[in-house]
Short mmCIF file of C-alpha atoms in Angstrom, two decimals:
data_model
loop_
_atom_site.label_atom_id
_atom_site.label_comp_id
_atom_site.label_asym_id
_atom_site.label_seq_id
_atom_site.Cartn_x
_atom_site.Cartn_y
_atom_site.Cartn_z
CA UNK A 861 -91.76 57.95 -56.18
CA UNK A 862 -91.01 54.60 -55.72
CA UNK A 863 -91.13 53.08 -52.67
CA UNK A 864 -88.54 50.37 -51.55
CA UNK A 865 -91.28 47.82 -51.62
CA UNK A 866 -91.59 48.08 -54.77
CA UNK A 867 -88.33 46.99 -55.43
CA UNK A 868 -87.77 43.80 -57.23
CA UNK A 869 -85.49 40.86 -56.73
CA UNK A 870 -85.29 37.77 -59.57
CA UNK A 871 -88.74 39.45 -60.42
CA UNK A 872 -90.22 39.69 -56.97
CA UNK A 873 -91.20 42.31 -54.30
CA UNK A 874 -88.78 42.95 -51.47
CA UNK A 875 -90.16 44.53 -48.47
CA UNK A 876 -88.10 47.15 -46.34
CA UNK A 877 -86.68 44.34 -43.81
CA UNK A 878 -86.00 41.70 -46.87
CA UNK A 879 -84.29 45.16 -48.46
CA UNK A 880 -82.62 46.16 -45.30
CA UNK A 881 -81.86 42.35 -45.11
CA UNK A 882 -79.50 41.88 -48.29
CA UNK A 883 -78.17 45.06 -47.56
CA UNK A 884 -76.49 44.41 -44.18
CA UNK A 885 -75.53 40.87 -45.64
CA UNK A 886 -73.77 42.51 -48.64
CA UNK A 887 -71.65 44.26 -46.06
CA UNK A 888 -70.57 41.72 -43.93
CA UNK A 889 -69.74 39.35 -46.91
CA UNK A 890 -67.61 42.43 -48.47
CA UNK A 891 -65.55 42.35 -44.75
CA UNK A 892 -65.73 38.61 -44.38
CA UNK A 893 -63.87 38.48 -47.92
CA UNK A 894 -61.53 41.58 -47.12
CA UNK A 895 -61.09 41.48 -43.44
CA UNK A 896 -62.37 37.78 -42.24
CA UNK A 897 -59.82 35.77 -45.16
CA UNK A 898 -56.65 37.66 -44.42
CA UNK A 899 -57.08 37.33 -40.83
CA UNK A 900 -58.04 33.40 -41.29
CA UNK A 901 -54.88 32.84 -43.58
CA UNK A 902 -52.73 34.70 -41.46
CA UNK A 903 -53.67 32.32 -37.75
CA UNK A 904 -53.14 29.35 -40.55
CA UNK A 905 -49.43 30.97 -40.89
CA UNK A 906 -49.18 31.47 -37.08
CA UNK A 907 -49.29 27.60 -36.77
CA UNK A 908 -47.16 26.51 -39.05
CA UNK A 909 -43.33 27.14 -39.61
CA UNK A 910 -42.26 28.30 -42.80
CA UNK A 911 -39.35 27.26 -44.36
CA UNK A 912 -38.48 29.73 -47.34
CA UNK A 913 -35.26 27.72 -48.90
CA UNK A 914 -36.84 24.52 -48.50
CA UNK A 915 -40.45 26.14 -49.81
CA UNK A 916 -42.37 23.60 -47.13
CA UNK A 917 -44.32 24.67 -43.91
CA UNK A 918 -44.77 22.13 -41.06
CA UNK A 919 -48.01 22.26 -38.74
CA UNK A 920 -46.20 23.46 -35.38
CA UNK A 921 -49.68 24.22 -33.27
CA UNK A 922 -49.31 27.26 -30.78
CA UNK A 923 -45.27 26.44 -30.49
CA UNK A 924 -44.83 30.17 -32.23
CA UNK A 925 -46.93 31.45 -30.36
CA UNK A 926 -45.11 30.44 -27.22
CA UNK A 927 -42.02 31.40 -28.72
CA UNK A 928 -43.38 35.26 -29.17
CA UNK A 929 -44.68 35.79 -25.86
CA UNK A 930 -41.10 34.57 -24.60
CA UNK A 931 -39.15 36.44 -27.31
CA UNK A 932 -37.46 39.10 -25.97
CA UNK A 933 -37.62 41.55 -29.05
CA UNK A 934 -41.14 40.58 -28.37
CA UNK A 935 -41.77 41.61 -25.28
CA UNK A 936 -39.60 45.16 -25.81
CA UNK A 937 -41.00 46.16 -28.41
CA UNK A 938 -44.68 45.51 -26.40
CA UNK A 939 -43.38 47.78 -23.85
CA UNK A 940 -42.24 50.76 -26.03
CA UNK A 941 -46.20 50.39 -27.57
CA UNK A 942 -47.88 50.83 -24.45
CA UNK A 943 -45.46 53.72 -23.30
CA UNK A 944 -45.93 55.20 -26.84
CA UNK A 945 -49.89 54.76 -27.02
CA UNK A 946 -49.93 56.03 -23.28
CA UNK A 947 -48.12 59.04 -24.60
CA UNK A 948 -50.37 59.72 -27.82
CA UNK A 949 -53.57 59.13 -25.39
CA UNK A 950 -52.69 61.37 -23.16
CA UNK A 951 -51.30 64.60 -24.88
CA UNK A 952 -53.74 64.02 -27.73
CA UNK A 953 -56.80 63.66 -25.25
CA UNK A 954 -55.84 67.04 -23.33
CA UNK A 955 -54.84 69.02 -27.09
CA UNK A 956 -58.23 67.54 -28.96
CA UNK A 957 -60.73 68.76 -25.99
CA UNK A 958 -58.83 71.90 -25.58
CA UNK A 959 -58.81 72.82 -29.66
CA UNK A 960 -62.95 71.50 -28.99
CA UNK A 961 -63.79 74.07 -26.31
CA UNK A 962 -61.80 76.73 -28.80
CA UNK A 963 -64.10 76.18 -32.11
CA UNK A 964 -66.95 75.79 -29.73
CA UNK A 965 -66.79 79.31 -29.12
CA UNK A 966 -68.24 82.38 -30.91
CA UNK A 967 -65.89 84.32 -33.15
CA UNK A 968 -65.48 85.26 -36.62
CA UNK A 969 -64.05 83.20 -39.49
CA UNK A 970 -65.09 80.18 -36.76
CA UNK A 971 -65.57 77.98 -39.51
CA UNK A 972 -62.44 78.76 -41.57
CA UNK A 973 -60.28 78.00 -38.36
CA UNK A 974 -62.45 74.74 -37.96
CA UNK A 975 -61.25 73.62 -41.59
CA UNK A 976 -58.16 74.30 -41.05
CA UNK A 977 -57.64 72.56 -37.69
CA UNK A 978 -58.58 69.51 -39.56
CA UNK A 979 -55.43 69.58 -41.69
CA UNK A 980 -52.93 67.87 -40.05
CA UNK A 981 -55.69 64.55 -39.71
CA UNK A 982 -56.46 65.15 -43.44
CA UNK A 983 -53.17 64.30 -44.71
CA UNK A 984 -51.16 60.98 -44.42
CA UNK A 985 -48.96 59.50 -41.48
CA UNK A 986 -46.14 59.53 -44.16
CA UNK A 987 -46.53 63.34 -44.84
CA UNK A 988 -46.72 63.97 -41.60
CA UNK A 989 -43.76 62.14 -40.94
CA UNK A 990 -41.69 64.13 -43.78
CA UNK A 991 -42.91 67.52 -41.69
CA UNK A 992 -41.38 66.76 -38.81
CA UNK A 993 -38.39 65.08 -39.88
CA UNK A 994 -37.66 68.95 -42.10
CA UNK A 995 -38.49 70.63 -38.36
CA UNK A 996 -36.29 68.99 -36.23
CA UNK A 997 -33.46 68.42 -38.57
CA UNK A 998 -29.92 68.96 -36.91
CA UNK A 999 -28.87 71.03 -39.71
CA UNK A 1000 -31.38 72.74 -41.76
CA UNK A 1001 -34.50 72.09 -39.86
CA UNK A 1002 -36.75 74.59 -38.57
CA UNK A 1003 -36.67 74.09 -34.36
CA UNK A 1004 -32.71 74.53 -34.56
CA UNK A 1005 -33.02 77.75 -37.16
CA UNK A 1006 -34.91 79.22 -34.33
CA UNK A 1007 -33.65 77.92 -31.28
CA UNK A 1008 -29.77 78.12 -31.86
CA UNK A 1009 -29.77 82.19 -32.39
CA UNK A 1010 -31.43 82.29 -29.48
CA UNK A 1011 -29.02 80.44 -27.42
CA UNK A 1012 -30.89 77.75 -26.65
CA UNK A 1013 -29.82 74.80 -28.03
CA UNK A 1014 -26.23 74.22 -29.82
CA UNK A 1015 -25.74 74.02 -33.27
CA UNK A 1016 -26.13 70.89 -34.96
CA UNK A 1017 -28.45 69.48 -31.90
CA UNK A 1018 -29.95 66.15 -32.74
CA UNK A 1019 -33.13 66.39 -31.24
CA UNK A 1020 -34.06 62.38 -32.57
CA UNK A 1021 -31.36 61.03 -30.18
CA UNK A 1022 -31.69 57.87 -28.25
CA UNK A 1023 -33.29 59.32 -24.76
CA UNK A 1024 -36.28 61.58 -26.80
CA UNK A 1025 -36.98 59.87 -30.21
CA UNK A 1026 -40.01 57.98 -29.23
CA UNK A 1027 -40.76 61.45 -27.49
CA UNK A 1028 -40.85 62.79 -30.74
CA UNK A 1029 -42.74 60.39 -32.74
CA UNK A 1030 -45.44 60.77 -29.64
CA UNK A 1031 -45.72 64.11 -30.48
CA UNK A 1032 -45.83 63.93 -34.50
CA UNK A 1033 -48.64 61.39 -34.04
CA UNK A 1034 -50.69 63.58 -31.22
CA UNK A 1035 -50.18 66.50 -33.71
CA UNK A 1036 -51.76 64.39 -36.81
CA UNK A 1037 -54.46 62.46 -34.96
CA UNK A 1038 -55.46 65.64 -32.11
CA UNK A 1039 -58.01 67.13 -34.78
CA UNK A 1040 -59.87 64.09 -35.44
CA UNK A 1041 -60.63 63.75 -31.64
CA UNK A 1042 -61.49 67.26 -31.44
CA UNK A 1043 -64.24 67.05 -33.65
CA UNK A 1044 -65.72 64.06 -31.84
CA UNK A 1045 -65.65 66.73 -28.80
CA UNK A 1046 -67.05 69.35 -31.21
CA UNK A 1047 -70.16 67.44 -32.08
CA UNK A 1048 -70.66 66.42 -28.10
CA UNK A 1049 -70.23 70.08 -27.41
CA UNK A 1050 -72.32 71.20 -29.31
CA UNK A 1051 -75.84 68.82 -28.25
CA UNK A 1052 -75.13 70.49 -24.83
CA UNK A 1053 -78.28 71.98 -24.19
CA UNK A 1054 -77.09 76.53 -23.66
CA UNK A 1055 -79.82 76.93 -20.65
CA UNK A 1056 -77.54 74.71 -18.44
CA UNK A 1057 -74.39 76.66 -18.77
CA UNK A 1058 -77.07 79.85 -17.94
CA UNK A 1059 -78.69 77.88 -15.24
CA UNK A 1060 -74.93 76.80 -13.80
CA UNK A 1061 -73.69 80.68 -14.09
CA UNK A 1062 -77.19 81.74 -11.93
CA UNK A 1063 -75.78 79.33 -9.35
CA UNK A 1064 -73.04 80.88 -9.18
CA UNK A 1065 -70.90 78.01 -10.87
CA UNK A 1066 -67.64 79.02 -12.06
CA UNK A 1067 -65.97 78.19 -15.44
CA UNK A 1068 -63.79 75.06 -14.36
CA UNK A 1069 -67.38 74.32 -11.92
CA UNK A 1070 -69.75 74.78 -14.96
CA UNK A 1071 -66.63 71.91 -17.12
CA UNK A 1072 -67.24 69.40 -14.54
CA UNK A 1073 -70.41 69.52 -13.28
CA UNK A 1074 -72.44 70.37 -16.94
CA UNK A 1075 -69.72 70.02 -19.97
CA UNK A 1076 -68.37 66.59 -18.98
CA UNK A 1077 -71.02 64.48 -17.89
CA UNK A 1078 -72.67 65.06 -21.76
CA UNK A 1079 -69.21 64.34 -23.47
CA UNK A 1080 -68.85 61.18 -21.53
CA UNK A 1081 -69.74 58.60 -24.19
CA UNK A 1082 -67.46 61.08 -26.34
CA UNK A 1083 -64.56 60.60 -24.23
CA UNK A 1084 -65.02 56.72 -24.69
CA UNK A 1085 -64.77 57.09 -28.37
CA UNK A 1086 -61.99 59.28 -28.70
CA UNK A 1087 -59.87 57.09 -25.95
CA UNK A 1088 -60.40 53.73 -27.53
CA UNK A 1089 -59.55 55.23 -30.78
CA UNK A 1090 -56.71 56.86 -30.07
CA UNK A 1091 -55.12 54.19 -27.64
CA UNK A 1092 -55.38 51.22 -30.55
CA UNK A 1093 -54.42 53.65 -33.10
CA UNK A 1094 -51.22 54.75 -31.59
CA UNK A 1095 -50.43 50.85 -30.35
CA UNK A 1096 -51.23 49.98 -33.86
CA UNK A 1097 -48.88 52.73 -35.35
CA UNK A 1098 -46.93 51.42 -37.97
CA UNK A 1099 -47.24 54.12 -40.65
CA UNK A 1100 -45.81 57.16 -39.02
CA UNK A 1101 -42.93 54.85 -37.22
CA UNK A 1102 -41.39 53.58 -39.91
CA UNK A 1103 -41.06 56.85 -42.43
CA UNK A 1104 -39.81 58.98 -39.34
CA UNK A 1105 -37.50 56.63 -37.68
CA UNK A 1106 -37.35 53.51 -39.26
CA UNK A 1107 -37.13 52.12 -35.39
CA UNK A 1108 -34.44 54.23 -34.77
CA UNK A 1109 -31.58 54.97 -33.63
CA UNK A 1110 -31.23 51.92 -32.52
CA UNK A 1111 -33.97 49.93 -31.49
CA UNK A 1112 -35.17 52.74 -28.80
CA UNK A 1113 -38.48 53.50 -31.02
CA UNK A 1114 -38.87 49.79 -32.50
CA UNK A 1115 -42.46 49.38 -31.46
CA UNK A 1116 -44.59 46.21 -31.85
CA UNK A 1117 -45.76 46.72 -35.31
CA UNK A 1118 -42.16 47.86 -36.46
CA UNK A 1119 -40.90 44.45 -34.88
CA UNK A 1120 -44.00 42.24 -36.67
CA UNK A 1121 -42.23 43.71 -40.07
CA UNK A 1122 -38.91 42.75 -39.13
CA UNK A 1123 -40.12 38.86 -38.56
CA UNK A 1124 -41.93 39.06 -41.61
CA UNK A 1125 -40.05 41.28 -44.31
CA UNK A 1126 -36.76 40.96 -42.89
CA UNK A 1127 -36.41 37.48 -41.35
CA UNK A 1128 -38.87 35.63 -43.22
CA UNK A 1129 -40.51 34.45 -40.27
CA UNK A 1130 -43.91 34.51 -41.05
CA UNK A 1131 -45.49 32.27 -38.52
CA UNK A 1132 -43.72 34.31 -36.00
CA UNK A 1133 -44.86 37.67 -37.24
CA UNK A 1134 -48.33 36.12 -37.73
CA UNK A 1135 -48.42 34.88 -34.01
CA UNK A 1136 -46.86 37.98 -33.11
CA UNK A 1137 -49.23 39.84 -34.98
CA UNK A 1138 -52.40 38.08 -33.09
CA UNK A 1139 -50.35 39.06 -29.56
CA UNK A 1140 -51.01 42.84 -31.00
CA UNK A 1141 -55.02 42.30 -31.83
CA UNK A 1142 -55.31 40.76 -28.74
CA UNK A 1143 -53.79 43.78 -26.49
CA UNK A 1144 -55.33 46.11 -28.64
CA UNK A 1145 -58.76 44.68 -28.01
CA UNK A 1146 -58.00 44.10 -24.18
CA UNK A 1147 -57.34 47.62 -24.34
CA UNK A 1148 -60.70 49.09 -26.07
CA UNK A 1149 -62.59 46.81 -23.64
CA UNK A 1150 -61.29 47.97 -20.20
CA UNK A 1151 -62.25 51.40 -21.27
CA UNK A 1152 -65.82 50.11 -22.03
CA UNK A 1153 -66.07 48.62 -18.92
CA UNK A 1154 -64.67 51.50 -16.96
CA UNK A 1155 -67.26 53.74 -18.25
CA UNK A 1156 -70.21 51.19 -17.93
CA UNK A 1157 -69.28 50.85 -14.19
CA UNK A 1158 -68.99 54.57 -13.52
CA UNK A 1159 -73.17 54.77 -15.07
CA UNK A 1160 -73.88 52.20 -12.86
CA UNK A 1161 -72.13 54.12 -9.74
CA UNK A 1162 -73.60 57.44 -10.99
CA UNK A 1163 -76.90 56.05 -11.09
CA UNK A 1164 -76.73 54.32 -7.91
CA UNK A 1165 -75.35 57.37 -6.34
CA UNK A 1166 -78.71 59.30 -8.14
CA UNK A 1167 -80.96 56.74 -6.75
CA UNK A 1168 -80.43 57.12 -3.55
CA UNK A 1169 -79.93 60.98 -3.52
CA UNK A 1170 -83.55 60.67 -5.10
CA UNK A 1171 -84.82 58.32 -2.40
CA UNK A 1172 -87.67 59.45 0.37
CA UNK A 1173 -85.76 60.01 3.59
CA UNK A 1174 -86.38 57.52 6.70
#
């Protein structure tokens, strides 16, 4: 068989770094030229304001910029993001590791119950929308035919009203993303060496003991990955939003992304929805960082604590 060395390049040898090489540089010219130019055009729009009747755009600098951060729509729609990704985080979080510990266990038809659980991630935010909007329908949907013959809600209950509709999308967005962070657990789970559960029951560790003293300390870096992706997916949530509620009723579920279409689709302000667009990267990244850094200085604490627990005595 041939080897990669003997792989040839305008007639030459390439050895496994050259190989490895154009590889790695193929990939990050493929995102430079989908990822890097969009983002590059769209902090040229950000500066400048566009005039659509006129068809001119005049250099502005960081004026629209200054004039998102102030903008009130701006800063509301922020707000209903971080209350909706704090939401999503934190019922999705407690649902994924739950389902996890489930299809860890030992049962039959395990892996038929595993495929299924990935369902709901499988299909699209728009699908998912069009479930729940034929479940919690005021009149034909499925929560009201089973809730109003038993007396507990009234007929023609709108369950989308103004006080629980971002509620609701939190919840049709934990159930659609839950199984994607429960088979991040899954795979932790399942490195978790068996003797130390046996070693923790000898000790006479119970089961919530033998969770935080064995089960979490392996899933930490687990936990990182599934809160970081979670958190900027849900403050990112566009998809979902706008098929379900359209920002509605009202503006009460108008979240940042919803509001960066508005400026852009609606008002033809593009340097404003580019600027405000930036505002949303920015948090979003602020966001993924703080939990890195959280976890890195609970290692260093841990370790510190380990050192001197392992330390000769005086």
């Amino acid at each position: 068989m041939a080897s990669i060395r003997q792989m040839t390049l305008r007639g030459g040898y390439m050895t496994d770094g050259q190989f490895a090489f154009a590889i790695v540089a193929a990939v990050l010219a493929f995102h430079l030229l989908i990822i890097g130019a969009p983002l590059a055009y769209s902090f040229w729009l950000s500066l400048h304001e566009t005039n659509i009747i006129l068809r001119s755009q005049e250099y502005v600098g960081f004026d629209l910029w200054q004039e998102a951060l102030e903008n009130e729509d701006v800063i509301d729609a922020t707000w209903r993001s971080l209350w909706f990704a704090a939401m999503v985080t934190v019922f999705s979080f407690v649902l994924s590791l739950a389902i996890a510990l489930v299809l860890d266990m030992e049962f039959p038809f395990r892996g038929l119950l595993r495929a299924l659980v990935l369902m709901p991630w499988a299909i699209s935010e728009i699908v998912t929308a069009g479930l729940w909007t034929m479940m919690i329908d005021p009149g034909w949907g499925v929560f009201n035919g089973i809730l109003v013959p038993l007396g507990i809600v009234e007929e023609g209950f709108v369950w989308l009203n103004e006080d629980w509709a971002l509620f609701w999308v939190a919840v049709a967005f934990v159930w659609h993303i839950a199984p994607l962070g429960a088979f991040f657990f899954l795979a932790a789970l399942q490195s978790i060496p068996k003797a130390l559960y046996g070693a923790a029951r000898i000790d006479g560790a119970g089961p919530i003991a033998r969770f935080w003293y064995v089960t979490l300390p392996h899933i930490r870096y687990a936990v990182l990955i599934v809160l970081v992706v979670m958190t900027v997916d849900a403050f990112r949530q566009f998809d979902l939003v706008f098929a379900f509620t359209a920002g509605g009723p009202g503006t009460v579920t108008l979240v940042l992304p919803m509001q960066i279409y508005r400026f852009n689709f609606n008002l033809s302000q593009y340097g404003l929805a580019s600027a405000t667009s930036f505002i949303l990267i920015i948090i979003a990244t602020i966001l993924a960082c703080a939990y890195f850094f959280l976890l890195s200085r609970r290692r260093h604490v841990t370790r510190a604590v380990d050192e001197v627990k392992a330390a000769p005595a005086a």
